[in-house]
PDB file of C-alpha atoms in Angstrom:
ATOM      1  CA  MET A1115     -13.231 -19.684   7.660  1.00 56.00           C
ATOM      2  CA  ALA A1116     -11.844 -16.137   7.836  1.00 59.00           C
ATOM      3  CA  ARG A1117      -9.224 -15.170   5.331  1.00 58.00           C
ATOM      4  CA  ARG A1118      -5.690 -14.796   6.682  1.00 62.00           C
ATOM      5  CA  LYS A1119      -4.616 -11.163   6.891  1.00 64.00           C
ATOM      6  CA  SER A1120      -1.911 -10.594   4.335  1.00 67.00           C
ATOM      7  CA  PRO A1121       0.736  -7.897   4.840  1.00 67.00           C
ATOM      8  CA  THR A1122       1.140  -7.556   1.088  1.00 82.00           C
ATOM      9  CA  TYR A1123      -1.024  -6.109  -1.635  1.00 92.00           C
ATOM     10  CA  THR A1124      -1.586  -6.915  -5.271  1.00 92.00           C
ATOM     11  CA  GLU A1125      -0.859  -4.070  -7.675  1.00 94.00           C
ATOM     12  CA  VAL A1126      -4.545  -3.095  -7.866  1.00 95.00           C
ATOM     13  CA  GLU A1127      -5.040  -3.393  -4.101  1.00 96.00           C
ATOM     14  CA  LEU A1128      -2.082  -1.081  -3.518  1.00 96.00           C
ATOM     15  CA  GLU A1129      -3.490   1.389  -6.041  1.00 97.00           C
ATOM     16  CA  PHE A1130      -6.758   1.396  -4.078  1.00 97.00           C
ATOM     17  CA  MET A1131      -4.917   1.794  -0.775  1.00 97.00           C
ATOM     18  CA  HIS A1132      -3.027   4.834  -2.097  1.00 97.00           C
ATOM     19  CA  ILE A1133      -6.345   6.445  -2.977  1.00 98.00           C
ATOM     20  CA  ILE A1134      -7.825   5.586   0.430  1.00 98.00           C
ATOM     21  CA  TRP A1135      -4.751   6.959   2.233  1.00 98.00           C
ATOM     22  CA  GLU A1136      -4.949  10.106   0.116  1.00 97.00           C
ATOM     23  CA  LEU A1137      -8.680  10.716   0.621  1.00 97.00           C
ATOM     24  CA  GLY A1138      -9.020   9.292   4.137  1.00 96.00           C
ATOM     25  CA  GLU A1139     -12.377   7.658   3.582  1.00 97.00           C
ATOM     26  CA  VAL A1140     -14.064   6.671   0.320  1.00 97.00           C
ATOM     27  CA  THR A1141     -17.273   5.332  -1.108  1.00 96.00           C
ATOM     28  CA  THR A1142     -17.300   3.180  -4.224  1.00 96.00           C
ATOM     29  CA  GLU A1143     -18.389   6.296  -6.123  1.00 95.00           C
ATOM     30  CA  ASP A1144     -15.386   8.254  -4.796  1.00 96.00           C
ATOM     31  CA  MET A1145     -13.102   5.419  -5.861  1.00 97.00           C
ATOM     32  CA  GLN A1146     -14.645   5.215  -9.324  1.00 96.00           C
ATOM     33  CA  ARG A1147     -14.371   8.986  -9.860  1.00 96.00           C
ATOM     34  CA  THR A1148     -10.745   9.067  -8.679  1.00 97.00           C
ATOM     35  CA  LEU A1149      -9.778   6.120 -10.867  1.00 97.00           C
ATOM     36  CA  GLU A1150     -11.435   7.754 -13.886  1.00 96.00           C
ATOM     37  CA  GLU A1151      -9.510  10.997 -13.193  1.00 96.00           C
ATOM     38  CA  ARG A1152      -6.330   8.893 -13.303  1.00 95.00           C
ATOM     39  CA  ASN A1153      -7.343   7.295 -16.618  1.00 95.00           C
ATOM     40  CA  ARG A1154      -7.940   3.969 -14.897  1.00 93.00           C
ATOM     41  CA  PRO A1155     -11.681   3.403 -15.208  1.00 90.00           C
ATOM     42  CA  LEU A1156     -13.060   0.281 -13.530  1.00 94.00           C
ATOM     43  CA  SER A1157     -16.633  -0.934 -13.325  1.00 94.00           C
ATOM     44  CA  ASP A1158     -18.609  -0.511 -10.127  1.00 93.00           C
ATOM     45  CA  GLY A1159     -18.605  -4.294  -9.674  1.00 95.00           C
ATOM     46  CA  SER A1160     -14.811  -4.485  -9.967  1.00 96.00           C
ATOM     47  CA  ILE A1161     -14.380  -1.690  -7.454  1.00 97.00           C
ATOM     48  CA  ARG A1162     -16.727  -3.374  -4.989  1.00 96.00           C
ATOM     49  CA  LYS A1163     -14.849  -6.672  -5.440  1.00 97.00           C
ATOM     50  CA  ILE A1164     -11.420  -5.131  -4.713  1.00 97.00           C
ATOM     51  CA  LEU A1165     -12.789  -3.266  -1.690  1.00 97.00           C
ATOM     52  CA  SER A1166     -14.350  -6.479  -0.368  1.00 96.00           C
ATOM     53  CA  ILE A1167     -11.004  -8.264  -0.775  1.00 95.00           C
ATOM     54  CA  LEU A1168      -9.229  -5.465   1.123  1.00 95.00           C
ATOM     55  CA  LEU A1169     -11.909  -5.727   3.806  1.00 95.00           C
ATOM     56  CA  ALA A1170     -11.515  -9.525   4.066  1.00 93.00           C
ATOM     57  CA  LYS A1171      -7.724  -9.196   4.283  1.00 91.00           C
ATOM     58  CA  GLY A1172      -8.121  -6.729   7.137  1.00 92.00           C
ATOM     59  CA  HIS A1173      -6.557  -3.764   5.330  1.00 94.00           C
ATOM     60  CA  VAL A1174      -9.677  -1.581   5.415  1.00 96.00           C
ATOM     61  CA  GLU A1175     -12.765  -1.215   7.535  1.00 97.00           C
ATOM     62  CA  ARG A1176     -16.153   0.032   6.463  1.00 97.00           C
ATOM     63  CA  ARG A1177     -19.120   1.757   7.975  1.00 97.00           C
ATOM     64  CA  ARG A1178     -22.598   2.213   6.629  1.00 96.00           C
ATOM     65  CA  ASP A1179     -24.247   5.608   6.386  1.00 95.00           C
ATOM     66  CA  GLY A1180     -27.670   5.433   4.793  1.00 94.00           C
ATOM     67  CA  ARG A1181     -27.341   3.450   1.583  1.00 93.00           C
ATOM     68  CA  SER A1182     -23.581   4.006   1.219  1.00 93.00           C
ATOM     69  CA  PHE A1183     -20.582   2.192   2.626  1.00 96.00           C
ATOM     70  CA  TYR A1184     -17.522   4.226   3.581  1.00 98.00           C
ATOM     71  CA  TYR A1185     -14.121   2.555   3.529  1.00 98.00           C
ATOM     72  CA  LYS A1186     -11.025   3.688   5.405  1.00 97.00           C
ATOM     73  CA  ALA A1187      -7.600   2.203   5.984  1.00 97.00           C
ATOM     74  CA  LYS A1188      -6.988   0.179   9.138  1.00 95.00           C
ATOM     75  CA  VAL A1189      -3.243   0.790   8.893  1.00 90.00           C
ATOM     76  CA  ASP A1190      -1.426   3.971   7.952  1.00 93.00           C
ATOM     77  CA  LYS A1191       0.792   4.209   4.888  1.00 95.00           C
ATOM     78  CA  ASP A1192       4.094   4.113   6.798  1.00 95.00           C
ATOM     79  CA  ASN A1193       3.161   0.975   8.736  1.00 92.00           C
ATOM     80  CA  ALA A1194       1.905  -0.664   5.545  1.00 92.00           C
ATOM     81  CA  ARG A1195       5.254   0.059   3.878  1.00 93.00           C
ATOM     82  CA  LYS A1196       7.115  -1.408   6.838  1.00 93.00           C
ATOM     83  CA  ASN A1197       4.949  -4.534   6.711  1.00 90.00           C
ATOM     84  CA  MET A1198       5.557  -4.945   2.971  1.00 91.00           C
ATOM     85  CA  VAL A1199       9.315  -4.546   3.405  1.00 93.00           C
ATOM     86  CA  GLN A1200       9.364  -7.039   6.285  1.00 94.00           C
ATOM     87  CA  ASP A1201       7.367  -9.528   4.225  1.00 92.00           C
ATOM     88  CA  LEU A1202       9.721  -9.124   1.250  1.00 92.00           C
ATOM     89  CA  LEU A1203      12.759  -9.419   3.510  1.00 94.00           C
ATOM     90  CA  LYS A1204      11.452 -12.645   5.031  1.00 94.00           C
ATOM     91  CA  ARG A1205      10.138 -14.304   1.868  1.00 92.00           C
ATOM     92  CA  ALA A1206      12.698 -13.248  -0.738  1.00 93.00           C
ATOM     93  CA  PHE A1207      15.894 -12.790   1.277  1.00 95.00           C
ATOM     94  CA  ASP A1208      15.501 -15.256   4.164  1.00 95.00           C
ATOM     95  CA  GLY A1209      15.664 -12.332   6.588  1.00 95.00           C
ATOM     96  CA  SER A1210      19.047 -11.064   5.355  1.00 95.00           C
ATOM     97  CA  VAL A1211      19.053  -7.264   5.295  1.00 93.00           C
ATOM     98  CA  SER A1212      22.470  -7.165   3.614  1.00 92.00           C
ATOM     99  CA  LEU A1213      21.282  -9.393   0.749  1.00 94.00           C
ATOM    100  CA  MET A1214      18.207  -7.220   0.290  1.00 92.00           C
ATOM    101  CA  VAL A1215      20.234  -4.002   0.222  1.00 89.00           C
ATOM    102  CA  ALA A1216      22.756  -5.562  -2.189  1.00 90.00           C
ATOM    103  CA  ALA A1217      19.903  -6.580  -4.487  1.00 90.00           C
ATOM    104  CA  LEU A1218      18.520  -3.041  -4.361  1.00 85.00           C
ATOM    105  CA  PHE A1219      21.910  -1.582  -5.242  1.00 85.00           C
ATOM    106  CA  ASP A1220      22.377  -4.118  -8.052  1.00 86.00           C
ATOM    107  CA  SER A1221      18.949  -3.500  -9.543  1.00 78.00           C
ATOM    108  CA  ARG A1222      19.068   0.294  -9.825  1.00 72.00           C
ATOM    109  CA  ASP A1223      21.303   2.915 -11.270  1.00 79.00           C
ATOM    110  CA  LEU A1224      21.783   4.796  -8.007  1.00 81.00           C
ATOM    111  CA  GLN A1225      22.546   8.474  -8.181  1.00 85.00           C
ATOM    112  CA  LYS A1226      25.079  10.203  -5.957  1.00 85.00           C
ATOM    113  CA  ASP A1227      22.211  11.904  -4.083  1.00 90.00           C
ATOM    114  CA  ASP A1228      20.636   8.503  -3.352  1.00 86.00           C
ATOM    115  CA  LEU A1229      23.868   7.163  -1.877  1.00 86.00           C
ATOM    116  CA  GLN A1230      24.347  10.267   0.256  1.00 91.00           C
ATOM    117  CA  ALA A1231      20.802   9.924   1.572  1.00 92.00           C
ATOM    118  CA  VAL A1232      21.437   6.249   2.425  1.00 88.00           C
ATOM    119  CA  ARG A1233      24.656   7.178   4.251  1.00 91.00           C
ATOM    120  CA  ARG A1234      22.755   9.792   6.287  1.00 94.00           C
ATOM    121  CA  LEU A1235      20.083   7.226   7.161  1.00 91.00           C
ATOM    122  CA  ILE A1236      22.732   4.773   8.361  1.00 91.00           C
ATOM    123  CA  GLU A1237      24.479   7.478  10.407  1.00 93.00           C
ATOM    124  CA  ASP A1238      21.188   8.566  11.983  1.00 93.00           C
ATOM    125  CA  PHE A1239      20.319   4.946  12.769  1.00 89.00           C
ATOM    126  CA  GLU A1240      23.706   4.323  14.415  1.00 91.00           C
ATOM    127  CA  GLU A1241      23.347   7.359  16.716  1.00 87.00           C
TER     128      GLU A1241
END
């Protein structure tokens, strides 16, 4: 049975997706090199496992070229963010945007610049 496509990512999956979005298309060797540059070395087997999970979840697609597989994102970063926010909104806040925003405000020490940016976003949305 095919695995259900999940709109969310584990911490490691999201780390991989950021690298894929940044580079556009990666091999396992590209991923390993990039992770090592970021002081996050993982074994080749671990990298292949995470990429296969992302493939099974429908977040990436792969193509074969010679002996190498190339992985690229099936969804762009902005749409992935929207999907993650929608999933969080539904699962954690029962669909209540106001509860989610209140929780965000309660959980952070918001700066004046942050609040001004939020006000501008609301004004732009209302127009």
